mmCIF file of C-alpha atoms and ligand atoms in Angstrom:
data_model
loop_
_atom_site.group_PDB
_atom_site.id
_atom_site.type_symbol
_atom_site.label_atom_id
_atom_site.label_comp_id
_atom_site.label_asym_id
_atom_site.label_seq_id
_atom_site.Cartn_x
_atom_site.Cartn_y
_atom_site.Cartn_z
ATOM 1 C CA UNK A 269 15.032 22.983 -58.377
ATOM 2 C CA UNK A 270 15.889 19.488 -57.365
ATOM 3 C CA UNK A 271 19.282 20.381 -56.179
ATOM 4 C CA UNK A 272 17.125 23.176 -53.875
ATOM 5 C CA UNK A 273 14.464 21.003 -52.602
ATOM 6 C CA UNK A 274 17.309 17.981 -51.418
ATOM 7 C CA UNK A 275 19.263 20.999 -49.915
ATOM 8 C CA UNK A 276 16.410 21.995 -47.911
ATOM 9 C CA UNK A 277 15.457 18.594 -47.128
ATOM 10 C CA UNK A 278 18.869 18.075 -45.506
ATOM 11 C CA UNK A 279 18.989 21.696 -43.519
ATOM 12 C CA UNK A 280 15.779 20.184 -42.007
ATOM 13 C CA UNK A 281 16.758 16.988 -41.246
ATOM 14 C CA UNK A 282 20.039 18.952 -39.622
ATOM 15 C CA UNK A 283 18.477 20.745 -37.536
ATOM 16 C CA UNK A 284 15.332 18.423 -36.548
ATOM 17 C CA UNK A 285 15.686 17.737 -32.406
ATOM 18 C CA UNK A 286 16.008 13.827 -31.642
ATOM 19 C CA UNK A 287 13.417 13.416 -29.351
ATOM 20 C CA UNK A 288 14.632 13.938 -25.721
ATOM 21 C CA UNK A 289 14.529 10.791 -23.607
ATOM 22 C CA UNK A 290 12.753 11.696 -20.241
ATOM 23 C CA UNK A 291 14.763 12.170 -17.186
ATOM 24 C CA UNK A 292 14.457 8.936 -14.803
ATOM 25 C CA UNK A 293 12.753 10.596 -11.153
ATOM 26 C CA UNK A 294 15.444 10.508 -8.375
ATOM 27 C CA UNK A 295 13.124 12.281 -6.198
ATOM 28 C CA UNK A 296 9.687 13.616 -4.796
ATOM 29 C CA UNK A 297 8.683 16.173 -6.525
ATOM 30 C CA UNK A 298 8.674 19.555 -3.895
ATOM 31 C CA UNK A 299 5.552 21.261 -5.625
ATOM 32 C CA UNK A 300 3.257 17.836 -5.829
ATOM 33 C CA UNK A 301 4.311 16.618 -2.056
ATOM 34 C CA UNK A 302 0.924 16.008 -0.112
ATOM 35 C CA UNK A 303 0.980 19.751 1.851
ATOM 36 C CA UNK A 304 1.896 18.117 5.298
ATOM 37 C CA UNK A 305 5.563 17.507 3.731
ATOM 38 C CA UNK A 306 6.149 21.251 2.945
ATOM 39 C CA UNK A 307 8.324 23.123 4.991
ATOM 40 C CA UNK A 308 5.604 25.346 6.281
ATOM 41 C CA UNK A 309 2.424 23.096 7.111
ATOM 42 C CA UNK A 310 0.392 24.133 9.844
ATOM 43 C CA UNK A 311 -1.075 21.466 11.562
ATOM 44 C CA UNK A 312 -2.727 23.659 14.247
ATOM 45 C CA UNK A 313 -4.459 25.470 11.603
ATOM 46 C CA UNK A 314 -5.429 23.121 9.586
ATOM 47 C CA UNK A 315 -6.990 20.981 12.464
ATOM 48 C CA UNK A 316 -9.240 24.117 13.876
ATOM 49 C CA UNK A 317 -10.964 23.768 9.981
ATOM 50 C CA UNK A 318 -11.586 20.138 9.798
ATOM 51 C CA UNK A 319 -14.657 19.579 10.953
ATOM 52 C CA UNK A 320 -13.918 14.929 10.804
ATOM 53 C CA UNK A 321 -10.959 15.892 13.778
ATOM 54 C CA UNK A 322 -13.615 16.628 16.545
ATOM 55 C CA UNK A 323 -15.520 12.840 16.579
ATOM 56 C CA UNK A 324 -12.239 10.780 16.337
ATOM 57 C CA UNK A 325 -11.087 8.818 19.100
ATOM 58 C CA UNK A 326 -7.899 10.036 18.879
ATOM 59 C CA UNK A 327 -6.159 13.617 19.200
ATOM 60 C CA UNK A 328 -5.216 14.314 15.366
ATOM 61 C CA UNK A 329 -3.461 17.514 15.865
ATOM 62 C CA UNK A 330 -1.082 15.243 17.994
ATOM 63 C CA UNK A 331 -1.176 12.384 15.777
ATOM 64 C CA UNK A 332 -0.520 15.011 12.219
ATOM 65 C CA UNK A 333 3.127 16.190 13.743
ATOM 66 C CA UNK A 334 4.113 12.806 14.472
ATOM 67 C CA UNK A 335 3.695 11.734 11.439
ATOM 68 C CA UNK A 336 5.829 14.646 10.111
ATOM 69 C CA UNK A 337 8.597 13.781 12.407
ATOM 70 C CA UNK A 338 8.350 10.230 12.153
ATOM 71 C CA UNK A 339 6.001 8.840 9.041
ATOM 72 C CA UNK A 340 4.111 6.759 10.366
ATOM 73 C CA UNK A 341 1.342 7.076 13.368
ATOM 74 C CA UNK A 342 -0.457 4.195 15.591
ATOM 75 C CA UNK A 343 -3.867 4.340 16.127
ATOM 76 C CA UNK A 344 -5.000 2.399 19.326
ATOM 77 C CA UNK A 345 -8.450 0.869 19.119
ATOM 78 C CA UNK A 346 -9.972 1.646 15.977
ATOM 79 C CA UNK A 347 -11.584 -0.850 14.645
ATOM 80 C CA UNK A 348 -14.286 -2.943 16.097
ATOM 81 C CA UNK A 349 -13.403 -6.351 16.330
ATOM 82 C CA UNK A 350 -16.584 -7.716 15.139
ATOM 83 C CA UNK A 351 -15.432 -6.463 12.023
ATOM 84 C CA UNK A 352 -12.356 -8.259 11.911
ATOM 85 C CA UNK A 353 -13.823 -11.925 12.646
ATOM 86 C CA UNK A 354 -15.671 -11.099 10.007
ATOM 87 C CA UNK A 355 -13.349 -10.308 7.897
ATOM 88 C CA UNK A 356 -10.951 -13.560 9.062
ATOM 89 C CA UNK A 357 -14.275 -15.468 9.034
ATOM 90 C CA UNK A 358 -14.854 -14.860 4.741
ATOM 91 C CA UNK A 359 -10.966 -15.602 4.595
ATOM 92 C CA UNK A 360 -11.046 -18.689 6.249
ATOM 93 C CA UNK A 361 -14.313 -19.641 3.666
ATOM 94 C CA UNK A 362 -12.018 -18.463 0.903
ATOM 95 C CA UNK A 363 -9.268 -21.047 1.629
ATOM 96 C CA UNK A 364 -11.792 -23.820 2.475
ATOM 97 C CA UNK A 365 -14.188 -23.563 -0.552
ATOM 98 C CA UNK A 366 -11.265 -22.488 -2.765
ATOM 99 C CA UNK A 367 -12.109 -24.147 -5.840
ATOM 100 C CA UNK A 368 -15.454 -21.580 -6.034
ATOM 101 C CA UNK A 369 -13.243 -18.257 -5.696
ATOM 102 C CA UNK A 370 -11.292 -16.392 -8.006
ATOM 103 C CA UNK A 371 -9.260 -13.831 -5.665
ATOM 104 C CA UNK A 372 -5.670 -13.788 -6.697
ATOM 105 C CA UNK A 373 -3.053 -14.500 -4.401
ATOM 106 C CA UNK A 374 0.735 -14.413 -4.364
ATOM 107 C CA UNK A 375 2.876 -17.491 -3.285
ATOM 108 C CA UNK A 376 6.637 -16.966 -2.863
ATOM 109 C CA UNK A 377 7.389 -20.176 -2.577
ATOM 110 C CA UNK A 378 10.190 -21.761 -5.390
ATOM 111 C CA UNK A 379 7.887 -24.087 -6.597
ATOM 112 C CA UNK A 380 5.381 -21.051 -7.788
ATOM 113 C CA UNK A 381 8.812 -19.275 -8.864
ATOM 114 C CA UNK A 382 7.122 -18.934 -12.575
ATOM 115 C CA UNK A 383 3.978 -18.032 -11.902
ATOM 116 C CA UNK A 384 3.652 -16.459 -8.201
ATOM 117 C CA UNK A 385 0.131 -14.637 -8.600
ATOM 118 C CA UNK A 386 -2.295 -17.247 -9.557
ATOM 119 C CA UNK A 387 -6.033 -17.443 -8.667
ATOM 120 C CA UNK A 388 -7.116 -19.102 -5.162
ATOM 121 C CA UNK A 389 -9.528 -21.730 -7.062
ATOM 122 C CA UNK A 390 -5.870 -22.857 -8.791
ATOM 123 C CA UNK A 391 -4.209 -23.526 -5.404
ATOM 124 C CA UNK A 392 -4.145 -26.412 -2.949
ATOM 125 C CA UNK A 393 -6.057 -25.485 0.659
ATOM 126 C CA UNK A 394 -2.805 -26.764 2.501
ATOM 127 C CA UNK A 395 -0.828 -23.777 0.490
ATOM 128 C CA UNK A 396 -3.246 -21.068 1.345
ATOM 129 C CA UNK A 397 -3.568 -22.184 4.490
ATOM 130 C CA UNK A 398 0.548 -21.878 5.136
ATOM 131 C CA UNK A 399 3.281 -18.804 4.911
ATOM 132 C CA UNK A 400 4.491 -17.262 2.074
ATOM 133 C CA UNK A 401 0.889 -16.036 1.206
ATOM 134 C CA UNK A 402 -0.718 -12.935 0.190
ATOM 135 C CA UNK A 403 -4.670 -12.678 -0.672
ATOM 136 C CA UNK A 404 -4.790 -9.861 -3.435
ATOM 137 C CA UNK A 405 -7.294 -7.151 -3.029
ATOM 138 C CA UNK A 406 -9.720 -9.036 -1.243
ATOM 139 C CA UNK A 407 -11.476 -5.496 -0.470
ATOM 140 C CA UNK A 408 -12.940 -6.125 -3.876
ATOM 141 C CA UNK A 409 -15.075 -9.615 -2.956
ATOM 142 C CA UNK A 410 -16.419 -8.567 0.760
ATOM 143 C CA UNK A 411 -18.504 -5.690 1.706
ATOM 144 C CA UNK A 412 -16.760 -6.064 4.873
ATOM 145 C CA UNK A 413 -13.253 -5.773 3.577
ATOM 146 C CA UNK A 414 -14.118 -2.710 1.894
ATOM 147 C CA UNK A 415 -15.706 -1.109 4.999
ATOM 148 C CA UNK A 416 -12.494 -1.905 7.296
ATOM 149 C CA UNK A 417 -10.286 -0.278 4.248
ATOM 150 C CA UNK A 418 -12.355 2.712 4.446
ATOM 151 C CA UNK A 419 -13.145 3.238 8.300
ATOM 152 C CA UNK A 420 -14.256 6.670 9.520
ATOM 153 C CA UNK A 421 -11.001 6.659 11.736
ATOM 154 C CA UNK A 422 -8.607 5.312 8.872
ATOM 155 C CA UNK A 423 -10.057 7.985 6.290
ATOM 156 C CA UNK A 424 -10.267 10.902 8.616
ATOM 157 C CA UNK A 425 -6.320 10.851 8.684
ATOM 158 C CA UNK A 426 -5.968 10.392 5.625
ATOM 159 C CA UNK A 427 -7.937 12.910 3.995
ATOM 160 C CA UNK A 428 -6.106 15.104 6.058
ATOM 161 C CA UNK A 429 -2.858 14.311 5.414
ATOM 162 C CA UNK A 430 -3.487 14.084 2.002
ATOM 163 C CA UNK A 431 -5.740 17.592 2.203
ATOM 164 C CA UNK A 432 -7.858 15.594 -0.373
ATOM 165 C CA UNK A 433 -10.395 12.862 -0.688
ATOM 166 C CA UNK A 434 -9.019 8.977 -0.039
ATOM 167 C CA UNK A 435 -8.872 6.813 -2.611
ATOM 168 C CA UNK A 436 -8.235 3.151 -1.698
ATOM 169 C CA UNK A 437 -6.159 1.258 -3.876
ATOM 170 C CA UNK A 438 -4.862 -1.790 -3.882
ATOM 171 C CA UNK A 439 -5.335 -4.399 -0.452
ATOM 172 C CA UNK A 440 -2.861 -7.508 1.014
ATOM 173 C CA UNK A 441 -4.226 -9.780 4.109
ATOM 174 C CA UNK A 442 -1.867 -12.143 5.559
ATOM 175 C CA UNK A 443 -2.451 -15.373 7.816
ATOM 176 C CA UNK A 444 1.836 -15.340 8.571
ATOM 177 C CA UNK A 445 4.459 -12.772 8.587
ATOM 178 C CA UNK A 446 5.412 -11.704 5.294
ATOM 179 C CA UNK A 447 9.311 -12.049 6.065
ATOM 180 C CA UNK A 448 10.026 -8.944 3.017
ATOM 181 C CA UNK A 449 12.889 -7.415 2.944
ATOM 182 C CA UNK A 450 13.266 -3.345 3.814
ATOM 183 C CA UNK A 451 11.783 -1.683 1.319
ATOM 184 C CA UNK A 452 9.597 2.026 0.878
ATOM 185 C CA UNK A 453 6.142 1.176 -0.845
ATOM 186 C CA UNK A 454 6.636 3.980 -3.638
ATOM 187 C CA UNK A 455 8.894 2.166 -5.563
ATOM 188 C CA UNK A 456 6.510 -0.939 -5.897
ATOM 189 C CA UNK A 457 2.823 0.639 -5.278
ATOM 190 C CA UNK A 458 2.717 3.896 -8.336
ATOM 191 C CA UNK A 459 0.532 6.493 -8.603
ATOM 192 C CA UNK A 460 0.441 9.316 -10.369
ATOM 193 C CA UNK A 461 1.964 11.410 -8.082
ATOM 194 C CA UNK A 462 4.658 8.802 -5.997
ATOM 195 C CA UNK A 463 4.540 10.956 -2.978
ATOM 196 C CA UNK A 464 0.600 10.637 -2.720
ATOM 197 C CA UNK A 465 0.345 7.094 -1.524
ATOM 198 C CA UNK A 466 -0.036 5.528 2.489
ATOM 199 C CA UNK A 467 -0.446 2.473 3.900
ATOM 200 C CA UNK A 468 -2.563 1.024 6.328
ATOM 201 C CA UNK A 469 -1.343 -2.225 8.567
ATOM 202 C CA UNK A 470 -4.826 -3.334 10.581
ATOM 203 C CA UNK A 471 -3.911 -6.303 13.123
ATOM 204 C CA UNK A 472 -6.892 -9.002 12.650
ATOM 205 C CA UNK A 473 -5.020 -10.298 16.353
ATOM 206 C CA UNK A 474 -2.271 -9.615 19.241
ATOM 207 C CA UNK A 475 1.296 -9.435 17.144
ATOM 208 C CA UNK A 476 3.191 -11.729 18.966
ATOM 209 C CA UNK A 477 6.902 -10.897 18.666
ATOM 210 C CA UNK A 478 8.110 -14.589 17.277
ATOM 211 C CA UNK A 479 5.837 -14.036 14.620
ATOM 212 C CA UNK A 480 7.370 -12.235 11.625
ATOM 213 C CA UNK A 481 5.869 -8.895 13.077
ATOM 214 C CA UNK A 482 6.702 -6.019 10.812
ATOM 215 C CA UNK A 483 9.684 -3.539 11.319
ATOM 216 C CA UNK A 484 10.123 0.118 10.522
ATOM 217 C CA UNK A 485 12.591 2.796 10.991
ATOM 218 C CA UNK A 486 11.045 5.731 12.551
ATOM 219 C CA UNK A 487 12.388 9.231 10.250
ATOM 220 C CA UNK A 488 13.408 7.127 6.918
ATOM 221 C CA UNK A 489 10.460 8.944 5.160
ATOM 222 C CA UNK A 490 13.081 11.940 4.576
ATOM 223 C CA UNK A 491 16.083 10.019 3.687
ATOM 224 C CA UNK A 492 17.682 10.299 0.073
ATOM 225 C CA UNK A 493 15.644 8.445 -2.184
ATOM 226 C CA UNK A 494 17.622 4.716 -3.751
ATOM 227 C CA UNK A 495 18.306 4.784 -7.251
ATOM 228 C CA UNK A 496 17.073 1.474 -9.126
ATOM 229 C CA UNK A 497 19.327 2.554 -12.080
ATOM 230 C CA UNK A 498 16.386 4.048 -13.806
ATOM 231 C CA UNK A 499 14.916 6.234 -11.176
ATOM 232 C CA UNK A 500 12.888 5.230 -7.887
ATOM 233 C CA UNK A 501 10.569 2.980 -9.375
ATOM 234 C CA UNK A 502 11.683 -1.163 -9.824
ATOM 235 C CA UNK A 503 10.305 -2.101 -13.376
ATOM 236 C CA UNK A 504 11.409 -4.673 -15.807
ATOM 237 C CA UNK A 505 14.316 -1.970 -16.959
ATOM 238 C CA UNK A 506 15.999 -1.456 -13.443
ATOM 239 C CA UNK A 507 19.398 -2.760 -13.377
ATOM 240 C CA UNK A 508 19.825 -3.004 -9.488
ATOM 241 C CA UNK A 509 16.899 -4.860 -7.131
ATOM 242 C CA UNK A 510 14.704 -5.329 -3.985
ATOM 243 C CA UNK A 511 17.804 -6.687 -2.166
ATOM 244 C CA UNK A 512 19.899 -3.893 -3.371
ATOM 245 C CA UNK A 513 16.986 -1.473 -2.059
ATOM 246 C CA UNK A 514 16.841 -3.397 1.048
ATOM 247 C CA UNK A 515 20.546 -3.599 1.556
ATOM 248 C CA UNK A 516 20.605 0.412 0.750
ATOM 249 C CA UNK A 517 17.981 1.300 3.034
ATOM 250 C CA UNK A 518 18.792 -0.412 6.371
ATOM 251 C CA UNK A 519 22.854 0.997 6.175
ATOM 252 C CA UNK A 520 21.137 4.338 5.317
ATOM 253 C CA UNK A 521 19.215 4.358 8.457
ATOM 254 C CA UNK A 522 21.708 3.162 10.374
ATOM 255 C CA UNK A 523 24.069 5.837 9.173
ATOM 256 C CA UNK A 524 21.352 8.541 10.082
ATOM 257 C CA UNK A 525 20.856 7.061 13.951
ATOM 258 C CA UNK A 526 17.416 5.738 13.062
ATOM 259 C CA UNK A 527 16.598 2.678 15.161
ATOM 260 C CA UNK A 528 14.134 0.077 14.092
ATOM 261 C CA UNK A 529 11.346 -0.675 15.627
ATOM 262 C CA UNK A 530 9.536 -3.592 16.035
ATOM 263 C CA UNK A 531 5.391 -3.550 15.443
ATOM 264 C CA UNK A 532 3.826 -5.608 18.777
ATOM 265 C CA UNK A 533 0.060 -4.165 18.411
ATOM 266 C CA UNK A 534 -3.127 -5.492 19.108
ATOM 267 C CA UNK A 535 -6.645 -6.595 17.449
ATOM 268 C CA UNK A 536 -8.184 -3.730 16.120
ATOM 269 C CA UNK A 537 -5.192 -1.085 16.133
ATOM 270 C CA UNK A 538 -3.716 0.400 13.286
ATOM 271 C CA UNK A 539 -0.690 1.168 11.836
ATOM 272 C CA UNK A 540 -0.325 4.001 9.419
ATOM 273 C CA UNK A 541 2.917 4.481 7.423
ATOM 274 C CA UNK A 542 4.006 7.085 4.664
ATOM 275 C CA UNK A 543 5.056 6.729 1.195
ATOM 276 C CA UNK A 544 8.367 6.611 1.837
ATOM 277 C CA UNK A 545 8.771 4.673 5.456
ATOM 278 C CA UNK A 546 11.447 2.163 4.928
ATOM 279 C CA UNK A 547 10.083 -1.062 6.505
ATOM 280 C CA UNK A 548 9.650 -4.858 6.045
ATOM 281 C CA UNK A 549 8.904 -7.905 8.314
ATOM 282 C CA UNK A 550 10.966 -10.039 10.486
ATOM 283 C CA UNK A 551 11.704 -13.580 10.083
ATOM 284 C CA UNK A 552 9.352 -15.572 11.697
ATOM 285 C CA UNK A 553 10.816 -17.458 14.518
ATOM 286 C CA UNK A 554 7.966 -19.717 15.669
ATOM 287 C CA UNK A 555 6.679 -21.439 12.220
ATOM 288 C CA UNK A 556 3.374 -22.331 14.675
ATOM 289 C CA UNK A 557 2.628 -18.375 15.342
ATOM 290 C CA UNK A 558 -0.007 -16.728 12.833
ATOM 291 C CA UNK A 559 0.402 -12.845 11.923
ATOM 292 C CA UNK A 560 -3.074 -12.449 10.576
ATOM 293 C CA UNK A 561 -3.107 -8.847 8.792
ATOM 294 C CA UNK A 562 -4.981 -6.673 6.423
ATOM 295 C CA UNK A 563 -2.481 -4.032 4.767
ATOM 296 C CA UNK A 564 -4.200 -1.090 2.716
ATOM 297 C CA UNK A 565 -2.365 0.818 0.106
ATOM 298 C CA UNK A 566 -4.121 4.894 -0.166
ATOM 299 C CA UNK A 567 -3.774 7.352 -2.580
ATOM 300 C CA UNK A 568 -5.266 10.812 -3.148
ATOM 301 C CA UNK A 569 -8.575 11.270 -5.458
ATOM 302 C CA UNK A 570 -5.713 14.102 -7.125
ATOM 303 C CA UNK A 571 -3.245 11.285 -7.945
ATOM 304 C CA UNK A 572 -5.059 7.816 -8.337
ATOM 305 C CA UNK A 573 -7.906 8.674 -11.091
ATOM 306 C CA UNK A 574 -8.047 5.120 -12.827
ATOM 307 C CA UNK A 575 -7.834 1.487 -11.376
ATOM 308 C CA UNK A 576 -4.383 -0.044 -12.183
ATOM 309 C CA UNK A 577 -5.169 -2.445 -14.089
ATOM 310 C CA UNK A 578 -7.642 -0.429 -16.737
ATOM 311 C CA UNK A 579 -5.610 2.837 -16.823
ATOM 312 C CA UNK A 580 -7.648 4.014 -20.030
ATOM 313 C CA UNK A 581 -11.314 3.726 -18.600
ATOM 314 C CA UNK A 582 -13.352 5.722 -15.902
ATOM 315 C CA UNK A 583 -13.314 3.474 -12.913
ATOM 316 C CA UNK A 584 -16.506 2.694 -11.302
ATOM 317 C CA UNK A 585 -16.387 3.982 -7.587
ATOM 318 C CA UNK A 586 -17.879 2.604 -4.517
ATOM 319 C CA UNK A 587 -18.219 5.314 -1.642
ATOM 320 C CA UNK A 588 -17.882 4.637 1.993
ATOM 321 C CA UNK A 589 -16.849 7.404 4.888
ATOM 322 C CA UNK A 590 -16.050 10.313 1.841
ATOM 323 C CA UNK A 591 -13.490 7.777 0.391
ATOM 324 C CA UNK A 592 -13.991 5.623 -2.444
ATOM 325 C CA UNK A 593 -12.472 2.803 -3.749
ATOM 326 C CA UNK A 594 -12.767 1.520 -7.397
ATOM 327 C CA UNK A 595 -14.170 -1.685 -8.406
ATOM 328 C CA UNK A 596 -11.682 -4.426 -10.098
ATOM 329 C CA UNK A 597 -12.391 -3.523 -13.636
ATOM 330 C CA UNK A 598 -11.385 -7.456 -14.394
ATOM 331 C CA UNK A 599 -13.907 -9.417 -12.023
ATOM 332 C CA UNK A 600 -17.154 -7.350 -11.568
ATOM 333 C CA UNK A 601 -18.913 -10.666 -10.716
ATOM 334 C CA UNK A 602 -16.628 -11.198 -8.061
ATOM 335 C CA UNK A 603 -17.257 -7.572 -6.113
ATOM 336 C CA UNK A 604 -18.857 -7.988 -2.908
ATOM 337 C CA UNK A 605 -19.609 -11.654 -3.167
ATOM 338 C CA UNK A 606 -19.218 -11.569 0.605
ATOM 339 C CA UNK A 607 -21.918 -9.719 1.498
ATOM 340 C CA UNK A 608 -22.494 -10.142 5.900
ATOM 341 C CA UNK A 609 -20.546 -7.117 6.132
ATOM 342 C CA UNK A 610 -23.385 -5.070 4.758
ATOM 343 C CA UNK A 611 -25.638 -5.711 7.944
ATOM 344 C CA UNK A 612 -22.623 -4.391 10.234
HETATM 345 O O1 AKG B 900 3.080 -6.999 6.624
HETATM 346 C C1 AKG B 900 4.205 -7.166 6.214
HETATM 347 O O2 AKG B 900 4.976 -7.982 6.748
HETATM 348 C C2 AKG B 900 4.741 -6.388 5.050
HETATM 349 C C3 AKG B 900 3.717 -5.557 4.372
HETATM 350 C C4 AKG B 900 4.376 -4.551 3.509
HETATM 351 O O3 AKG B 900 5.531 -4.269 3.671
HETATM 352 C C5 AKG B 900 3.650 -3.835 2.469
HETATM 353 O O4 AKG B 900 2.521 -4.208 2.153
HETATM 354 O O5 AKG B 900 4.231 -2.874 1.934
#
């Protein structure tokens, strides 16, 4: 009986299946692509149902098949500026009263090599106040930040792209260029579905051209994906890096015939770029020149259903415009400290 039960103990050990490792993702999925990335979107139709295109102050029918050509679109004039000083006015508060805030923000800069991401109350005003700065989802302090990441004329592309509610997800705002390498935000900024993600650029002034503006290469959004060594995401197991993406990305283009293009906008126009839209910013030749910025990083309600940083727990959403944007599970008495914006 012994002999039996060791014999059948082995056949099932045999013919047990090691568990299969998952595939790394080389690409976009074809069946979870946001519908304007199929082969057969209609924009025409789609724009005669949408009831948002009629009140915009742009034409979105034109605006939708630019984007598919070219992944990215510029709105002109969409954002009032009174919102903007606002918004410049709390950041300029932040970096004076620092020592009373607790917004993150990331400073590449060697000295901050071993701990980049640090809150503002940690940090002297004359490094906030200089380049190499981000602010880190400031959207979640200021009413006003929240409303200029979810404007009517921001969202009403969106959703349509998207062919589903906005979510708003994560927020940088810049006083100088950032100077980043090329790079497509999908491999840095993950949601559940990679292709479901866009990114906002909002100028908070004139670009000027000496001052780091960003760059993009109009088309990349359909070039072969890079491979990280472990798929299209960089984690802590990639084997390659953000200057092997870069370096990858700008021969690709150049390969294809895509030129880059340099982004000279004004106050209170926007930039909108897709999930895959290789850009980065240019050095900054004039170290006296400010670039000051608000980038917004957008996901569908379908593919972004938990804040990042509490993946396990229903976020609580705040609703502006049909969008909503969750509140940082971490800091809740930090949301909407800044409060002016609600009288605007
Ligand atoms: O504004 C910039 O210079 C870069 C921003 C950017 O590339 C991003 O947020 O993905």
């Amino acid at each position: 009986m012994a002999g039996l039960l060791n014999k059948l103990k082995l056949v099932a050990k045999q013919t047990f299946m090691p568990e299969r490792k998952a595939e790394p993702v080389t690409e976009f999925a074809y069946d979870t692509l946001p519908w304007i990335d199929k082969k057969d979107a209609d924009v025409e139709s789609f724009v005669q149902h949408y009831p948002a295109a009629k009140n915009l102050p742009y034409d979105l029918a034109e605006k939708m098949k630019f984007w598919r050509e070219n992944g990215y679109v510029i709105l002109d004039q969409v954002i009032q500026t009174a919102w903007l000083d606002q918004l410049w006015r709390e950041i300029e508060e932040l970096i004076e009263h620092h020592e009373e805030y607790q917004t993150l923000v990331r400073i590449d800069l060697p000295e901050y090599q071993s701990k980049p991401v640090q809150p503002v109350k940690d940090i002297p005003e004359s490094v906030l106040n200089g380049p190499y700065i981000k602010f880190n989802d400031f959207h979640d302090n200021s009413v006003i930040g929240k409303k200029i990441m979810l404007h009517k004329n921001i969202v009403a592309f969106l959703e349509a792209v998207f062919g589903d509610k906005v979510i708003g997800m994560q927020s940088l705002l810049f006083k100088y260029g950032s100077q980043q390498s090329t790079h497509q935000d999908f491999a840095y900024v993950v949601s559940e579905i990679p292709s479901h993600l866009a990114a906002a650029w909002i100028a908070l002034e004139d670009v000027h051209i000496d001052s780091g503006p960003l760059f993009y290469y109009p088309g990349s959004h359909t070039i072969g994906k890079f491979n990280f060594g472990n798929g299209i995401f960089f984690n802590n197991k990639s084997t390659l890096d953000p200057n092997d993406f870069a370096k990858y990305l700008d021969e690709t283009c150049q390969k294809a015939g895509l030129q880059k293009e340099t982004l000279l906008i004004k106050k209170g126009d926007v930039l909108i770029w897709h999930a895959a839209l290789a850009h980065g910013g240019d050095e900054i030749r004039n170290l006296s020149l400010t670039r000051k910025s608000f980038v917004c990083h957008y996901s569908s309600d379908k593919a972004y259903r938990h804040h990042r940083q509490n993946p396990n727990v229903d976020p609580i959403r705040r609703t502006i415009n049909g969008a909503d944007v969750f509140v940082n599970p971490h800091m809740p008495d930090q949301e909407d400290i800044f409060t002016e914006g609600k009288k605007m």
